[in-house]
CSV table of C-alpha atoms in Angstrom, one decimal:
chain,number,residue,atom,x,y,z
A,29,MET,CA,-64.6,-63.1,-216.8
A,30,SER,CA,-61.3,-62.7,-215.1
A,31,GLN,CA,-58.6,-60.1,-215.6
A,32,TYR,CA,-55.0,-62.2,-215.9
A,33,ILE,CA,-51.5,-61.1,-215.7
A,34,GLN,CA,-49.0,-62.3,-217.3
A,35,PHE,CA,-45.0,-62.8,-216.0
A,36,ASN,CA,-42.7,-63.8,-218.6
A,37,PHE,CA,-39.2,-65.5,-217.4
A,38,ASN,CA,-35.8,-65.2,-220.1
A,39,ASN,CA,-38.6,-64.9,-222.7
A,40,SER,CA,-39.3,-69.3,-222.4
A,41,PHE,CA,-41.8,-69.9,-219.6
A,42,VAL,CA,-44.7,-68.0,-219.2
A,43,LEU,CA,-46.8,-67.7,-216.0
A,44,ILE,CA,-50.5,-66.6,-215.7
A,45,VAL,CA,-52.1,-65.6,-213.0
A,46,PRO,CA,-55.6,-64.3,-212.0
A,47,ALA,CA,-55.4,-60.4,-211.8
A,48,VAL,CA,-57.2,-61.1,-207.7
A,49,VAL,CA,-54.8,-63.3,-206.8
A,50,ILE,CA,-52.3,-60.6,-207.1
A,51,SER,CA,-54.5,-58.3,-205.9
A,52,PHE,CA,-54.9,-59.9,-202.7
A,53,LEU,CA,-51.7,-61.2,-201.6
A,54,ALA,CA,-50.8,-57.4,-202.1
A,55,ALA,CA,-53.0,-56.8,-199.2
A,56,CYS,CA,-51.3,-59.5,-197.2
A,57,ALA,CA,-48.3,-57.6,-197.8
A,58,THR,CA,-49.7,-54.0,-196.8
A,59,SER,CA,-52.5,-54.3,-194.3
A,60,PRO,CA,-51.1,-53.5,-190.8
A,61,SER,CA,-51.4,-56.3,-188.3
A,62,HIS,CA,-53.3,-55.9,-185.0
A,63,THR,CA,-52.0,-57.2,-182.3
A,64,SER,CA,-53.8,-58.1,-179.3
A,65,PHE,CA,-52.5,-59.4,-176.0
A,66,ASP,CA,-53.6,-61.5,-172.9
A,67,ARG,CA,-52.9,-61.0,-169.5
A,68,ILE,CA,-50.5,-64.0,-167.9
A,69,CYS,CA,-50.2,-64.3,-164.1
A,70,ASP,CA,-48.2,-66.9,-162.6
A,71,SER,CA,-46.6,-67.1,-159.1
A,72,SER,CA,-44.0,-64.5,-159.9
A,73,GLY,CA,-46.0,-61.9,-161.3
A,74,CYS,CA,-48.4,-61.2,-164.4
A,75,TYR,CA,-47.2,-59.7,-167.8
A,76,ASP,CA,-49.0,-59.3,-171.2
A,77,ARG,CA,-48.4,-61.8,-173.9
A,78,PRO,CA,-49.1,-61.6,-177.9
A,79,ARG,CA,-52.1,-63.7,-178.8
A,80,GLN,CA,-50.1,-64.7,-182.1
A,81,ALA,CA,-47.2,-65.6,-179.5
A,82,VAL,CA,-46.3,-69.4,-180.2
A,83,GLN,CA,-45.9,-71.2,-177.2
A,84,TYR,CA,-43.5,-74.2,-177.4
A,85,GLN,CA,-43.5,-77.0,-174.2
A,86,SER,CA,-41.2,-80.0,-173.6
A,87,ALA,CA,-41.9,-82.8,-171.7
A,88,SER,CA,-39.5,-81.1,-169.5
A,89,ASP,CA,-41.3,-77.9,-168.5
A,90,GLN,CA,-42.9,-77.8,-165.1
A,91,VAL,CA,-46.4,-77.3,-164.9
A,92,MET,CA,-48.1,-75.2,-161.7
A,93,THR,CA,-48.3,-76.7,-158.6
A,94,PRO,CA,-52.2,-76.2,-157.2
A,95,GLU,CA,-50.2,-73.9,-154.8
A,96,GLN,CA,-48.5,-71.5,-157.4
A,97,HIS,CA,-51.7,-71.5,-159.7
A,98,GLN,CA,-53.9,-70.3,-156.7
A,99,ALA,CA,-50.8,-67.5,-156.0
A,100,ALA,CA,-51.4,-66.7,-159.5
A,101,ALA,CA,-55.1,-66.5,-159.2
A,102,LEU,CA,-54.8,-64.1,-156.5
A,103,ILE,CA,-51.8,-62.4,-158.1
A,104,ALA,CA,-54.3,-61.5,-161.3
A,105,MET,CA,-57.1,-60.1,-158.9
A,106,ALA,CA,-55.0,-58.0,-156.8
A,107,GLU,CA,-54.5,-56.1,-160.1
A,108,ASN,CA,-57.8,-54.7,-159.6
A,109,ASP,CA,-59.3,-55.4,-156.2
A,110,PRO,CA,-57.2,-53.6,-153.6
A,111,THR,CA,-58.9,-56.5,-151.3
A,112,ALA,CA,-57.1,-59.3,-152.8
A,113,ALA,CA,-54.3,-57.0,-152.6
A,114,TYR,CA,-53.9,-56.8,-149.3
A,115,ASP,CA,-54.3,-60.4,-148.9
A,116,LEU,CA,-51.5,-61.4,-151.5
A,117,ALA,CA,-49.5,-58.5,-149.4
A,118,LEU,CA,-50.2,-60.9,-145.8
A,119,ARG,CA,-49.7,-64.0,-148.2
A,120,TYR,CA,-46.0,-62.6,-149.1
A,121,PHE,CA,-45.3,-61.9,-145.4
A,122,ARG,CA,-46.1,-64.8,-144.4
A,123,GLY,CA,-44.7,-67.0,-147.0
A,124,ASP,CA,-48.3,-68.8,-146.9
A,125,GLY,CA,-48.7,-70.8,-150.0
A,126,ILE,CA,-46.2,-68.7,-151.8
A,127,LYS,CA,-42.8,-67.7,-151.9
A,128,ARG,CA,-42.1,-65.4,-148.8
A,129,ASN,CA,-40.9,-62.0,-150.0
A,130,SER,CA,-41.1,-58.6,-147.6
A,131,TYR,CA,-40.5,-56.1,-150.8
A,132,GLN,CA,-43.4,-57.8,-152.8
A,133,ALA,CA,-45.0,-57.5,-149.8
A,134,ILE,CA,-44.7,-53.8,-149.3
A,135,GLN,CA,-45.3,-53.3,-152.8
A,136,TRP,CA,-48.9,-55.0,-152.6
A,137,MET,CA,-49.5,-53.4,-149.2
A,138,ARG,CA,-48.8,-50.1,-151.0
A,139,SER,CA,-50.9,-51.1,-153.9
A,140,ALA,CA,-53.5,-51.7,-152.0
A,141,ALA,CA,-53.6,-48.3,-149.4
A,142,ASP,CA,-53.4,-46.3,-152.4
A,143,ARG,CA,-56.2,-47.3,-153.7
A,144,GLY,CA,-58.3,-46.9,-150.2
A,145,ASN,CA,-58.1,-50.3,-148.2
A,146,LEU,CA,-58.5,-49.3,-144.8
A,147,ASP,CA,-56.9,-52.1,-143.2
A,148,ALA,CA,-53.6,-51.7,-145.5
A,149,GLN,CA,-53.4,-48.2,-144.0
A,150,LYS,CA,-53.7,-49.0,-141.0
A,151,ALA,CA,-51.4,-52.1,-141.5
A,152,LEU,CA,-48.9,-49.6,-143.3
A,153,GLY,CA,-48.8,-47.0,-140.6
A,154,ARG,CA,-48.0,-49.7,-138.1
A,155,LEU,CA,-45.7,-51.4,-140.4
A,156,TYR,CA,-43.9,-47.7,-140.2
A,157,LEU,CA,-43.9,-46.6,-137.3
A,158,THR,CA,-41.9,-49.2,-135.6
A,159,GLY,CA,-40.1,-50.8,-138.3
A,160,LEU,CA,-40.5,-54.4,-139.7
A,161,GLU,CA,-37.4,-57.0,-139.6
A,162,GLU,CA,-34.2,-54.9,-141.2
A,163,MET,CA,-36.3,-52.3,-141.5
A,164,GLY,CA,-36.1,-49.4,-139.4
A,165,PRO,CA,-38.8,-46.8,-138.8
A,166,ASP,CA,-40.1,-44.1,-140.7
A,167,PHE,CA,-42.3,-41.8,-139.0
A,168,ARG,CA,-43.4,-39.4,-142.0
A,169,GLU,CA,-44.7,-42.6,-143.4
A,170,ALA,CA,-46.4,-43.7,-140.8
A,171,GLU,CA,-48.2,-40.5,-140.6
A,172,LYS,CA,-49.5,-40.5,-143.7
A,173,TRP,CA,-51.3,-43.4,-143.5
A,174,LEU,CA,-52.4,-43.2,-140.3
A,175,SER,CA,-53.7,-40.3,-141.1
A,176,LEU,CA,-55.7,-41.8,-143.7
A,177,ALA,CA,-56.8,-44.3,-141.4
A,178,THR,CA,-57.8,-42.1,-138.8
A,179,ALA,CA,-59.6,-39.9,-141.5
A,180,ALA,CA,-61.7,-42.8,-142.8
A,181,GLY,CA,-63.0,-43.2,-139.1
A,182,ASP,CA,-60.5,-45.8,-137.8
A,183,LYS,CA,-60.3,-45.1,-133.4
A,184,GLU,CA,-57.4,-47.3,-133.4
A,185,SER,CA,-55.3,-45.3,-135.9
A,186,ALA,CA,-56.8,-42.0,-134.7
A,187,GLU,CA,-55.3,-43.2,-131.2
A,188,LEU,CA,-52.1,-44.8,-132.3
A,189,LEU,CA,-51.0,-41.2,-134.0
A,190,ALA,CA,-52.0,-39.1,-131.1
A,191,GLU,CA,-49.4,-41.6,-128.8
A,192,ALA,CA,-47.0,-41.3,-131.7
A,193,SER,CA,-47.0,-37.4,-132.4
A,194,ARG,CA,-46.7,-37.3,-128.5
A,195,LEU,CA,-43.7,-38.7,-128.7
A,196,LYS,CA,-41.7,-38.3,-131.7
A,197,HIS,CA,-40.3,-35.2,-130.4
A,198,THR,CA,-38.4,-37.2,-127.2
A,199,GLU,CA,-36.1,-39.4,-128.8
A,200,ARG,CA,-35.3,-41.7,-126.0
A,201,GLN,CA,-39.4,-42.4,-124.9
A,202,PHE,CA,-40.6,-43.0,-128.7
A,203,TYR,CA,-37.4,-45.4,-128.7
A,204,LEU,CA,-38.8,-47.3,-125.6
A,205,TRP,CA,-42.5,-46.7,-126.6
A,206,SER,CA,-41.8,-48.6,-130.5
A,207,ASN,CA,-39.7,-50.7,-129.0
A,208,ARG,CA,-42.6,-52.0,-126.7
A,209,TRP,CA,-45.0,-52.0,-129.6
A,210,ARG,CA,-43.0,-53.5,-132.3
A,211,PRO,CA,-43.3,-57.2,-131.1
A,212,ILE,CA,-46.7,-57.0,-131.0
A,213,PHE,CA,-47.3,-55.6,-134.8
A,214,GLN,CA,-44.9,-57.8,-135.8
A,215,ARG,CA,-47.0,-61.1,-134.6
A,216,SER,CA,-50.0,-59.4,-136.7
A,217,TRP,CA,-48.0,-59.2,-139.7
A,218,TYR,CA,-47.7,-62.9,-139.4
A,219,SER,CA,-50.9,-64.3,-137.8
A,220,ASN,CA,-53.4,-61.5,-135.9
A,221,TYR,CA,-54.1,-60.4,-139.3
A,222,PRO,CA,-56.7,-62.1,-141.4
A,223,TYR,CA,-57.7,-63.2,-144.7
A,224,HIS,CA,-60.3,-61.9,-146.6
A,225,TYR,CA,-60.2,-64.2,-149.5
A,226,GLN,CA,-59.8,-68.5,-148.9
A,227,TRP,CA,-59.8,-70.4,-151.7
A,228,ARG,CA,-63.1,-72.8,-152.1
A,229,ASN,CA,-63.6,-75.0,-155.1
A,230,ASN,CA,-61.1,-74.3,-157.5
A,231,GLY,CA,-61.4,-70.4,-156.8
A,232,TRP,CA,-60.8,-67.6,-154.0
A,233,SER,CA,-64.1,-66.8,-152.4
A,234,TYR,CA,-64.8,-63.4,-150.2
A,235,TYR,CA,-65.7,-64.4,-146.9
């Protein structure tokens, strides 16, 4: 038999509520909520959104274009896949399917290199050796990345590192040498370095 709790209001009204209902309401009021999150990516980056968040969309809200959808998918991949991060960096440099952004390009290229991607290490070594766009050379950074690529067995990086080391103490010769290689390396950033992923069948495929 259920237990009941009576509430008197000004001695004129009696409300009878089953005790089990009271217990249920109290539990709901006091139990902590455990919020979980969804990882949301768009062409501007990724962020965590609570699953309980209520989303409102009006008729005027823009829907992502196919290019933005592809960019968002690549950004999401790049957070866990250094090869995808390398591809994303190149696309940021080139403005290929995503708004051109040199800062984001370097950040993603460093992310890929930090996670051991050899192509990214070589690319950063060249970038910091001669500079890119308005950024001047940074030999310390160049030596760091070329040394890592050399340790991974890349002969081209070893030759480049040896040549740069030979010239770095002779400012005039190094200046002439870096200016000679700068346009060559820049062409690589914008056209010669190949991608590892291509968009096929509504997804990024490695090839």
